[in-house]
XYZ file of C-alpha atoms in Angstrom:
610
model
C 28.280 -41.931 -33.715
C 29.122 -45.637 -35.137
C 30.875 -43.532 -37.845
C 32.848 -41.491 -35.273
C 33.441 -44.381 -33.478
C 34.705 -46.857 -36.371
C 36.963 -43.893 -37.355
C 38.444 -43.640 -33.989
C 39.023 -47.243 -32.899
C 40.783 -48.604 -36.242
C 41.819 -51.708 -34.656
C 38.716 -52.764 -33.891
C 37.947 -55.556 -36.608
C 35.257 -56.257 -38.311
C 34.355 -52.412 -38.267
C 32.329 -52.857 -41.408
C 29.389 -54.444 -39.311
C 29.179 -51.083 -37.356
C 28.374 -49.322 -40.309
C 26.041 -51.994 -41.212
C 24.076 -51.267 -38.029
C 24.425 -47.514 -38.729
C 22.691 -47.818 -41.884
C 19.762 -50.131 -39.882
C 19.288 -47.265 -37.400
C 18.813 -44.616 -40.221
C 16.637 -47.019 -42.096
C 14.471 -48.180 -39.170
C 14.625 -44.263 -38.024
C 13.260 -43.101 -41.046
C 10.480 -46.263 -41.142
C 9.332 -44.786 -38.488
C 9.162 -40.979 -39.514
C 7.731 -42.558 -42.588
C 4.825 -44.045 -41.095
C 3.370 -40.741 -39.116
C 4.060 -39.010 -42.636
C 1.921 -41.654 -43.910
C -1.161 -40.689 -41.502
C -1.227 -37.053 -43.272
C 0.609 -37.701 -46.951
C -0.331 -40.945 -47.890
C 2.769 -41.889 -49.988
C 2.768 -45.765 -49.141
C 5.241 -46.559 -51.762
C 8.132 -44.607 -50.791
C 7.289 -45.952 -47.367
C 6.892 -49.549 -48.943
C 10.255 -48.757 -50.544
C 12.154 -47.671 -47.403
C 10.909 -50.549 -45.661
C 12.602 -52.722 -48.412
C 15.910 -51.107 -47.739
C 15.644 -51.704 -44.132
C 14.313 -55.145 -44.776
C 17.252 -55.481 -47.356
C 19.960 -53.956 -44.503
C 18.558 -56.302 -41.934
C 18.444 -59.485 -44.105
C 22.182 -58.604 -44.987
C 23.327 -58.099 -41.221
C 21.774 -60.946 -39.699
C 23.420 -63.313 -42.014
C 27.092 -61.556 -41.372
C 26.414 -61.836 -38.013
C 26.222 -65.664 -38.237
C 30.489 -65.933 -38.849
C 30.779 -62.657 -36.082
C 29.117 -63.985 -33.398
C 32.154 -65.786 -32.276
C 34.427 -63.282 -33.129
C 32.415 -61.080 -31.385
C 32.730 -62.995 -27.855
C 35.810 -62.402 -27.594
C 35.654 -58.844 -27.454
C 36.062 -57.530 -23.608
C 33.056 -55.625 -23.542
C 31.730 -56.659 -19.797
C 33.923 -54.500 -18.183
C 34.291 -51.214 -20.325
C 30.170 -51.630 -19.986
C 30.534 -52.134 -16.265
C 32.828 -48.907 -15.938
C 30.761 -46.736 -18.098
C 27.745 -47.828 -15.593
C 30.084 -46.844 -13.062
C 30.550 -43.265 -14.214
C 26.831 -43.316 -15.212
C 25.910 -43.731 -11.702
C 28.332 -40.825 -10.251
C 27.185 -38.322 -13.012
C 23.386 -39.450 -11.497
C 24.643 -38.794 -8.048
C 26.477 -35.459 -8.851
C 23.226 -34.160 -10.672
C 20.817 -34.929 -7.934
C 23.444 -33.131 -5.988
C 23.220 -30.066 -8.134
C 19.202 -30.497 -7.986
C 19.341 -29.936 -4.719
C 21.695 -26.868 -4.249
C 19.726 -25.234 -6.690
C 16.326 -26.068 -4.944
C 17.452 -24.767 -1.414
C 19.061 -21.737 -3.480
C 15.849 -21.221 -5.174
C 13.482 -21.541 -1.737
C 16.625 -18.394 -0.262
C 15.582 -16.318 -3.243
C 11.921 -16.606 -2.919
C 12.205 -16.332 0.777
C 13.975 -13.559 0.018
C 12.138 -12.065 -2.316
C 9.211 -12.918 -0.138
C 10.472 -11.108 3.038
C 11.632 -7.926 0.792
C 9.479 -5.504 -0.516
C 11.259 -5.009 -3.811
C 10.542 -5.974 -7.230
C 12.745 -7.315 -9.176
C 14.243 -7.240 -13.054
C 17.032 -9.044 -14.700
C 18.128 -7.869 -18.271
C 19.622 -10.140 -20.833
C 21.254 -7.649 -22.629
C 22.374 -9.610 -25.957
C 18.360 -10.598 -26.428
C 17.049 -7.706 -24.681
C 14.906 -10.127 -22.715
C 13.960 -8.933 -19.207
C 12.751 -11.006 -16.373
C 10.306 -9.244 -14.310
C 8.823 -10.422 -10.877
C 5.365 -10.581 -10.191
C 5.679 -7.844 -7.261
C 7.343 -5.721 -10.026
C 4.207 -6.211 -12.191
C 1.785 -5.664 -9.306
C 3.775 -2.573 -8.382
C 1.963 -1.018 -11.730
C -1.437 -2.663 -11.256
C -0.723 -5.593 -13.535
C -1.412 -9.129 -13.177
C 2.014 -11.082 -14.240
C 0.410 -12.181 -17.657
C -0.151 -8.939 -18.633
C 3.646 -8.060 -18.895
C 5.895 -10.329 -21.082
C 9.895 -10.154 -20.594
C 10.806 -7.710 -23.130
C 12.701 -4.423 -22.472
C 10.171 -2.220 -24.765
C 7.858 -3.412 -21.820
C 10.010 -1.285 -18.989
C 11.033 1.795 -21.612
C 7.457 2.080 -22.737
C 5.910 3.319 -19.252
C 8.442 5.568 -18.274
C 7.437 9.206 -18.272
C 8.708 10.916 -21.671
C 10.402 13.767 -19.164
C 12.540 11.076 -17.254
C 13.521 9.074 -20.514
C 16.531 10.657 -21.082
C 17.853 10.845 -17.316
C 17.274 7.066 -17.094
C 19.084 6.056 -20.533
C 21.803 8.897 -19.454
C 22.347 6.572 -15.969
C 22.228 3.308 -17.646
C 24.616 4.208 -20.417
C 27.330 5.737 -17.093
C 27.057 2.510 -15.546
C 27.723 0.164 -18.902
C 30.749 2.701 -19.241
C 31.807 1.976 -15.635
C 31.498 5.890 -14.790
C 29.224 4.976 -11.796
C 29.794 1.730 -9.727
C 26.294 1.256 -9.807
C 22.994 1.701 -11.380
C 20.399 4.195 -9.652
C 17.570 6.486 -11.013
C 14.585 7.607 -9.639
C 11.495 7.871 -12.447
C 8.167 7.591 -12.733
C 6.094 4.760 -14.337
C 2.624 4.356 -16.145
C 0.649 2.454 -14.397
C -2.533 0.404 -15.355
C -4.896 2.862 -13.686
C -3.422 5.861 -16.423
C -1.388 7.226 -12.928
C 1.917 7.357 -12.646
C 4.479 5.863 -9.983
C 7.585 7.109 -8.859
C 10.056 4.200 -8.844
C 13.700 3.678 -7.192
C 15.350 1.541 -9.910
C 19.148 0.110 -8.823
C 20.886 -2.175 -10.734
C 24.235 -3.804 -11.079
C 25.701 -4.791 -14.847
C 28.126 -7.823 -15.710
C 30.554 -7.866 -18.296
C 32.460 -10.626 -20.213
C 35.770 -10.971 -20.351
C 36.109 -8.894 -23.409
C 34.523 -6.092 -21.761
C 30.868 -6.235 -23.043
C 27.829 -5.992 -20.725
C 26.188 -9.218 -21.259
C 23.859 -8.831 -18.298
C 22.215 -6.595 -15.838
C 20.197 -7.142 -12.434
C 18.131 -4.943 -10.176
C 15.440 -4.412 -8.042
C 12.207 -2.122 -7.543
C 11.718 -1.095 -4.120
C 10.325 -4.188 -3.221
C 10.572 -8.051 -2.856
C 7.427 -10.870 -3.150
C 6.841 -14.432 -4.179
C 8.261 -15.043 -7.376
C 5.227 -17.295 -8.682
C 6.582 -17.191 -12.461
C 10.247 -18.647 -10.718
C 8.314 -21.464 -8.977
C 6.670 -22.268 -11.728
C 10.083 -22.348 -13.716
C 11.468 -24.569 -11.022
C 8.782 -26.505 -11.195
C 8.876 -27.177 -14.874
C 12.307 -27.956 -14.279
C 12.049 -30.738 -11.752
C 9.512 -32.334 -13.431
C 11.957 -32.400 -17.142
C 14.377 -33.871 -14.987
C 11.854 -36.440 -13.314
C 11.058 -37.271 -17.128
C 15.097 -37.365 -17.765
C 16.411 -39.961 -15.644
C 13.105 -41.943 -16.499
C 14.427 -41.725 -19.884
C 18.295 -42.341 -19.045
C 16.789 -45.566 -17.232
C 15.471 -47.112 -20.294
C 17.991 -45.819 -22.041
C 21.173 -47.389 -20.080
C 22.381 -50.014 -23.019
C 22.707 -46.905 -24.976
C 25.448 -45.808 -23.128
C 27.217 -43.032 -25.984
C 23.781 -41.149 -26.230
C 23.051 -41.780 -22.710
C 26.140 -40.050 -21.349
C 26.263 -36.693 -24.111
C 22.507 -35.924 -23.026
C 23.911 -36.197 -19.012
C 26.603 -33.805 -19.688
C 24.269 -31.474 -21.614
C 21.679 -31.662 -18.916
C 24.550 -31.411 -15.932
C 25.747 -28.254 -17.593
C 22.190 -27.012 -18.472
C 21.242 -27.513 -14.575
C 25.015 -25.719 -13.147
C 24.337 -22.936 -15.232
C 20.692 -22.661 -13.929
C 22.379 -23.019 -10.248
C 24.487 -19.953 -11.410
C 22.156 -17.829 -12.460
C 19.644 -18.621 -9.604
C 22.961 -17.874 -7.210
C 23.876 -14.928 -9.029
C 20.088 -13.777 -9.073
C 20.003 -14.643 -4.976
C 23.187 -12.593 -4.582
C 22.432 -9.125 -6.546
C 19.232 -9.290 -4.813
C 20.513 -9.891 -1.189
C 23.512 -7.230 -1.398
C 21.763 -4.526 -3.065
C 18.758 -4.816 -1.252
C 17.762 -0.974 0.701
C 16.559 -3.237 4.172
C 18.839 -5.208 5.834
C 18.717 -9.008 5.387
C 20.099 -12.113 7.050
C 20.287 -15.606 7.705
C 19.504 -16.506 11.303
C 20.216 -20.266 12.930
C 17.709 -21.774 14.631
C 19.884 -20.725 18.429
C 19.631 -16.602 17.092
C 23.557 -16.748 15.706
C 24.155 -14.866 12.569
C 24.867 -16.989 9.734
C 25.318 -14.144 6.988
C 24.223 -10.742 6.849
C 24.171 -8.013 3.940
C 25.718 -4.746 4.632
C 22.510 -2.624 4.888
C 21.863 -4.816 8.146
C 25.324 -3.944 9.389
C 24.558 -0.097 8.478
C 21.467 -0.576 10.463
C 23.363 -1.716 14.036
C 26.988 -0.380 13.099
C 28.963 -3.528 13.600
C 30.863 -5.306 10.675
C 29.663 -8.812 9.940
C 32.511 -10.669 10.928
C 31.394 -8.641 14.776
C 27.893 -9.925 13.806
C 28.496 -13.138 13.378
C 30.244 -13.951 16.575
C 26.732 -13.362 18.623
C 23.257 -13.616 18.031
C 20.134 -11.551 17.594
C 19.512 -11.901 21.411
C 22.943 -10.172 21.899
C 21.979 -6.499 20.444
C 18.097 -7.100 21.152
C 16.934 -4.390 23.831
C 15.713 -6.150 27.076
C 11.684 -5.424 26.842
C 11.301 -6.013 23.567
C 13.112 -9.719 23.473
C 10.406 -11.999 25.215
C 7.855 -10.864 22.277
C 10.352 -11.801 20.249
C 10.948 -15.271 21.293
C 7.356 -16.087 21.634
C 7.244 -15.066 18.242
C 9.796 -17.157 17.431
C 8.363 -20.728 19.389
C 5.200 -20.152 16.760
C 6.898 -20.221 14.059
C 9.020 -23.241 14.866
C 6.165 -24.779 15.785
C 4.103 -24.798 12.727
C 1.816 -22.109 14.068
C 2.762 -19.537 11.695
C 4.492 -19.206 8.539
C 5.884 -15.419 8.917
C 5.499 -12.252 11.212
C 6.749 -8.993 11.722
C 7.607 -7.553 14.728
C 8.899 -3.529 15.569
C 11.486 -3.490 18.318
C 14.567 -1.992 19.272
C 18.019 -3.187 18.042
C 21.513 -1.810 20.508
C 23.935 -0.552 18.439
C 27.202 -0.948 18.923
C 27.789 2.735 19.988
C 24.895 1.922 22.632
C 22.045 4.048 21.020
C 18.823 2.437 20.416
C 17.740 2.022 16.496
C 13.734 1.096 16.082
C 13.847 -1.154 13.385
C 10.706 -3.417 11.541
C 11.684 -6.558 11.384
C 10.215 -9.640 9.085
C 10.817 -13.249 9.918
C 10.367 -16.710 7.944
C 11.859 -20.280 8.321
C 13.283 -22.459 6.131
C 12.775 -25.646 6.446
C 14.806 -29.115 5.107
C 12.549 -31.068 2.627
C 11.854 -33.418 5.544
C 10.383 -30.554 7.084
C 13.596 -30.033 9.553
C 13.669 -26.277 10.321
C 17.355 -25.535 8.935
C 17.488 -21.672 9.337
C 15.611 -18.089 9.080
C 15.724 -15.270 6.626
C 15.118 -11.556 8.509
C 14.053 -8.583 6.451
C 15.470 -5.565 8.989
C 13.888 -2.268 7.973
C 14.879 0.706 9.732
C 12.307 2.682 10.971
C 14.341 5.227 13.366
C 12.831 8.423 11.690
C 9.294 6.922 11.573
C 9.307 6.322 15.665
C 10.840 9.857 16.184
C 8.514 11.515 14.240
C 5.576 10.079 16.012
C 7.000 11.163 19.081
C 7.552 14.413 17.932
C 3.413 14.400 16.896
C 2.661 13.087 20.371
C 4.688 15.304 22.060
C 3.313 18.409 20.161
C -0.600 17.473 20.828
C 0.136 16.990 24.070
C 1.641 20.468 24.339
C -1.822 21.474 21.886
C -4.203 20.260 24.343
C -2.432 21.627 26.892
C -2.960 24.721 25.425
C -6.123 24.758 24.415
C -7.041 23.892 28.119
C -5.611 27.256 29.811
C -7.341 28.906 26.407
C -10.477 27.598 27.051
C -10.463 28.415 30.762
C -9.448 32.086 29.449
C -12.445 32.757 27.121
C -14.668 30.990 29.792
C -13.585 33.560 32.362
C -14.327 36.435 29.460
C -17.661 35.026 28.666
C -18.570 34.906 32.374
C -16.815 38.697 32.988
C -18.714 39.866 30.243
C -22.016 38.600 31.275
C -21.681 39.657 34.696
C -21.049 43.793 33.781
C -23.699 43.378 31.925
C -26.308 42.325 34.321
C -24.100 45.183 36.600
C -25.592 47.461 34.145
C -28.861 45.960 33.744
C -28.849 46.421 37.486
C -27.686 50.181 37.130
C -30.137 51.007 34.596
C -32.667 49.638 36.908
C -32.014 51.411 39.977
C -31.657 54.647 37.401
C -35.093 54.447 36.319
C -36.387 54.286 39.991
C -35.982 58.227 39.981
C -37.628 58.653 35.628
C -41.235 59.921 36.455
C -41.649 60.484 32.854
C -43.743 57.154 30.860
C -41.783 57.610 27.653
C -38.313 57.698 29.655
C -39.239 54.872 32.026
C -40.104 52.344 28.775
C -36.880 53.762 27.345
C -34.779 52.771 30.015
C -36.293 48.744 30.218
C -36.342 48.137 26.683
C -32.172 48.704 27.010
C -31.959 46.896 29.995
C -33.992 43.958 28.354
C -31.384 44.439 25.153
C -28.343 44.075 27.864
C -30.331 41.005 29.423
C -31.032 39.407 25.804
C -26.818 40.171 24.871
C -26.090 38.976 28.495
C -28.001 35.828 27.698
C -25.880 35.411 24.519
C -22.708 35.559 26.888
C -24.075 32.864 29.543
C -24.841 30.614 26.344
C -21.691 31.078 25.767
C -19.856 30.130 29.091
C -22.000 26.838 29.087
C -21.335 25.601 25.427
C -18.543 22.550 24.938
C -17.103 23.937 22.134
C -16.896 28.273 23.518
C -17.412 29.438 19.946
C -20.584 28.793 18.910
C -24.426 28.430 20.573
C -27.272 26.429 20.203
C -29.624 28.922 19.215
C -32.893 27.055 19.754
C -31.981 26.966 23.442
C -30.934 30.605 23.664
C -34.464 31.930 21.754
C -36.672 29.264 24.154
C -34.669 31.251 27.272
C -35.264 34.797 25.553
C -38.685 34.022 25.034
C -39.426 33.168 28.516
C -38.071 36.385 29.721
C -40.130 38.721 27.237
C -42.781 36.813 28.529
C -41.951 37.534 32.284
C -41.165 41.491 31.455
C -44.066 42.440 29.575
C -46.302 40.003 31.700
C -47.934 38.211 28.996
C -50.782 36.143 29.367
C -50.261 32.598 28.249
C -54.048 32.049 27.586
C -54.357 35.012 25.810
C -51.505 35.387 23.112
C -49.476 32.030 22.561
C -45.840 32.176 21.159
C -45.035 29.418 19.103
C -41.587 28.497 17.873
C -40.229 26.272 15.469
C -36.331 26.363 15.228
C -33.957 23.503 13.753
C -32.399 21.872 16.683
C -29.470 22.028 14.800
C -28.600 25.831 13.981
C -25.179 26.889 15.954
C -24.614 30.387 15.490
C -21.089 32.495 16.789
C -21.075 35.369 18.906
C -20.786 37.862 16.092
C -23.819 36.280 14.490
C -25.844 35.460 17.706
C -26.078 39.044 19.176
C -27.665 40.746 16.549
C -29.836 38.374 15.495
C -30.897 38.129 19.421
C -31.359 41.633 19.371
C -33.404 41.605 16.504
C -35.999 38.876 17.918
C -36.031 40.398 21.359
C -36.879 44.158 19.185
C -39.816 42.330 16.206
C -41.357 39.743 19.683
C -41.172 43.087 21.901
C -42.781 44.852 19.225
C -45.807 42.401 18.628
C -46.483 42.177 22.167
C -46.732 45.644 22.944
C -48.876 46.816 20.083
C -49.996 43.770 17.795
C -52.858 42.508 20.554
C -55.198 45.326 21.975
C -56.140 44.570 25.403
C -58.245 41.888 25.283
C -58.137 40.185 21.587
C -55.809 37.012 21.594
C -53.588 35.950 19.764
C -50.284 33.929 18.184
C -46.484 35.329 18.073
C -44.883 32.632 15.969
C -40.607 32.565 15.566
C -39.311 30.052 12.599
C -35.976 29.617 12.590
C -34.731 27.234 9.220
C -31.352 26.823 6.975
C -33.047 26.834 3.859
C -29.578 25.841 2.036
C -26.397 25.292 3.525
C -24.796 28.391 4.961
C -27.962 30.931 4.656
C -30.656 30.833 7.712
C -33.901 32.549 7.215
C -35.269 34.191 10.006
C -39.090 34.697 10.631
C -41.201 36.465 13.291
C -45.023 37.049 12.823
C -47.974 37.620 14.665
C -51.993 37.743 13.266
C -52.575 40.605 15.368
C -53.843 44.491 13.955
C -51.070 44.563 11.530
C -49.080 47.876 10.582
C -50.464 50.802 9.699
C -51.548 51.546 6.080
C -49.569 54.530 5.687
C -46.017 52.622 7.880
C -42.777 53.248 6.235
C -40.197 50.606 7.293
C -37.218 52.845 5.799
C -38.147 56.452 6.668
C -39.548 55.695 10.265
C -37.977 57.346 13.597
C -38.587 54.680 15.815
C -35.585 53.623 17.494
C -36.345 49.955 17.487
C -37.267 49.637 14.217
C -33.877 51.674 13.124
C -31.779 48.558 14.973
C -33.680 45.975 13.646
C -32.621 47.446 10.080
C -28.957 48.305 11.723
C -28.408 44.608 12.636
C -29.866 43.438 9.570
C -27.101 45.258 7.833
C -24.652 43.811 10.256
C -25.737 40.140 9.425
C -25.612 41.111 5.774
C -29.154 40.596 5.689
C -31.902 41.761 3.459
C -35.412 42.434 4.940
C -39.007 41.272 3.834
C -42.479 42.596 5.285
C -46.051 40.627 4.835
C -48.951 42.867 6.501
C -51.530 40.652 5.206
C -53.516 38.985 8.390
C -50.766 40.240 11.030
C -47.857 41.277 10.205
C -44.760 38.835 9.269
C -40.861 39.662 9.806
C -38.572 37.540 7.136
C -34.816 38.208 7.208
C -32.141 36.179 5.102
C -28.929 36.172 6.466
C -25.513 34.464 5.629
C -24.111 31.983 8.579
């Protein structure tokens, strides 16, 4: 620089002493380097030698600067040194300036990012570095370490089938065949799965017509922890800056070129940051806006103005209370007094927006506040999702289970009018059958005639179960067996003391109607059976009736007695007795098989599918 400077300012006398100090600077400069080369390499006498020159340099200068000095005085120094100060103190002002555009810009994007759902890339196409947001990681299941900012990082996880679809789209936009960048693929995720993913975009090009850059978002918008930190970082290298520039004042050349350096390193941050903030806000698939502290409309994307149908310029002459709907505007404010109050940070709220054509729009809504760095509230930042088809198809649902229940009401009042029908004509032929056999002389005919009207009674039963069940398809079969029971026992006059019948049926088993009557019929036929013939008169005795589900889906059915047992030369298959031909009938109709013990008693088993 003393170089440059002696080059540049030839009528400066004496500008041999400039080089002079020149040479001291190097030579002190490289002292210095010298003597931490020294603490690894220890070649003391090259540093013994440079510290000779320097010694030599400085010897030299000090004693030309004895017939200077007054030469020196004379040169007007005090006020080019006072101006530069001047213009040192402006560029200080217009930086801290710039620091704090580009902190408020920086708190819009991660509100915004915040209040959005969307993650976020932005593609340095030259380096083929891409920034990724955290939410964008944690879209895939990663932590934001896990994914550095390269493009093989995106191309990698996209499904081998959509590949060429999303290269196809890029490559239209960078042509400027499509205005902007939209795909839908699908992603690897941590987990192995894979994620469908909206990716928009929108490329920049220099002025010689080459993409140099390329920003878009992932369905959704979070904190951007990896920009704070950046921001961060950068407020504390500027903290460390102007502690630097403060010692650093008398050197006023060096001092200034490492201002301008950092001034333009700092506006092109506040570009980016802006440019970032604006891709983000304008492309974003929910509306977003900034709201003053009195509900006016500050600025508004044109999603938002989809949303309501007005254009923003219409927007921004009211205020959120204007196109609020009436009901839903007090649980709005209140909403809004919390968070102006400290209370809360965010909060969502569903209510209805008035459109301009006067039709309601439901719409999600997502509030925060930013504040000054006094803690001043300055403005909010609303997220507006529309959620129109959501609210219409859950009235739609509610609408149709209403009409469901409705029906199932006049169904079940139906089928409880059939169950009750049906049981009455069948104790009308119960009835019948009894009055019939009033005029049967004949033993045989007169047992024939009550064991069908005990089968009607034991299938009228079924029916009443039926009629008094919640659900109308299905019986508690336990009840209905303790109720058949107690009417074998009444027909055929039983003597409690003398033959016992035990059950022991899973409180559990619900059987239909198709399942319940035979298998009634079948118990009322095997218990009939044992108390007519198993106990001679006189000998006691047990009837036992286990009803289990040994596995899900298969019931086994049991009915024994320790009575006389069957006789030696009994032939389930080729007998003519009518009973014993139904029980193997309904059996069959259960598709049932049939087992027979005749050791002590005689012992019923029947498997049978539920």
């Amino acid at each position: 620089m003393l170089v440059y400077f002696v080059r540049k300012r030839r009528d400066v006398p004496f500008d041999w002493i400039f080089l002079m100090f020149g040479a001291f600077i190097i030579a002190c400069g490289t002292t210095h380097v010298m003597d931490v080369w020294t603490l690894w390499y220890p070649t003391y006498w090259l540093s013994g030698f440079i510290k000779a020159i320097t010694a030599f340099i400085s010897v030299y200068t000090a004693l030309e600067l004895v017939s200077l000095i007054p030469k020196a005085l004379t040169i007007p120094s005090p006020a080019q040194l006072e101006e530069a100060n001047y213009q040192l103190a402006k560029e200080i002002a217009e930086r801290k300036r710039a620091e704090e555009v580009l902190i408020e810009n920086e708190q819009r994007w991660q509100l915004a990012l915040r209040g959005n759902n969307d993650g976020i890339w932005d593609w340095n196409v030259k380096t083929n570095e891409v920034f990724f947001s955290a939410r964008w990681k944690e879209m895939l299941g990663y932590q934001d370490y896990e994914i550095s900012n390269y493009l093989d990082e995106k191309i990698t996880r996209v499904h081998p089938d959509d590949l060429e679809l999303m290269t196809k789209a890029v490559q239209d936009h960078f042509a400027k065949i499509t205005p902007f960048y939209t795909n839908e693929y699908r992603v690897l995720c941590k987990d192995s799965s894979y994620k469908w993913i909206l990716d928009r975009g929108q490329a920049l090009w220099d002025d010689d017509g080459n993409v140099v850059r390329m920003v878009g978002s992932h369905t959704d918008i979070t904190e951007r922890k990896q920009a704070e930190e950046d921001l961060s970082n950068l407020l504390n290298h500027l903290e460390s800056i102007v502690e630097q520039r403060t010692v650093e004042l008398t050197k006023i050349n060096a001092s200034l070129q490492a201002e301008i350096t950092e001034r333009q390193r700092i506006e092109e941050a506040l570009r980016e940051s802006e440019q970032r903030f604006r891709a983000a806000f304008h492309q974003a698939a929910v509306g977003i806006a900034h709201v003053a502290i009195d509900g006016r409309w500050l600025l508004v994307n044109q999603r938002l103005c989809d949303i309501v149908g007005y254009t923003p310029q219409e927007l921004q002459l009211g205020s959120f209370q204007d196109i609020t709907y009436p009901d839903d505007l007090e649980a709005a404010l209140q909403y809004i007094k919390q968070i102006l109050a400290g209370d809360i940070q965010t909060f969502s709220l569903e209510k209805r927006y008035i459109r301009k054509d006067n039709s309601l729009v439901w719409v999600n809504v997502t509030v925060s506040l930013l504040r000054e760095t006094s803690g001043v509230p300055k403005y909010f930042i609303s997220v507006v999702e529309d959620i129109s088809e959501r609210q219409a198809a859950l009235q739609e649902r509610q609408k149709s289970q209403e009409q469901l229940q409705a029906s199932l009401r006049e169904k079940e009042v139906l089928l409880k009018e059939i169950y009750h029908r049906v049981k009455n004509n069948l104790q009308v032929i119960s009835s019948l059958l009894s009055l019939q056999s009033e005029y049967i002389k004949d033993k045989s005919d007169m047992e024939i005639f009550q064991q069908s009207q005990q089968r009607i009674a034991s299938m009228a039963l079924i029916h009443e179960k039926m009629y008094q069940s919640p659900d109308l398809a299905r019986i508690n079969f336990s009840e209905y067996v303790q109720d058949l029971v107690a009417s074998l026992r009444t027909s055929y006059e039983v003597n409690a003391s003398a033959i016992t019948l035990k059950l022991n049926i899973d409180e559990h088993i619900l059987l239909g109607l198709d399942t319940a009557i035979p298998c009634g019929l079948i118990i009322h036929e095997l218990v009939s059976n044992s108390l007519k013939y198993a106990f001679p008169v006189g000998r006691e005795g047990e009837i036992s009736i286990e009803i289990t589900e040994i596995v899900a889906g298969q019931i086994l059915l049991s009915v024994s007695d320790n009575g006389i047992g069957l006789p030696s030369n009994f032939n389930f298959i080729e007998t003519a007795s009518l009973g014993w031909q139904l029980v193997d009938a309904l059996a069959s109709q259960l598709a049932g098989d049939i087992k027979i013990n005749s050791n002590n008693g005689v012992e019923f088993q029947i498997r049978f599918p539920t």
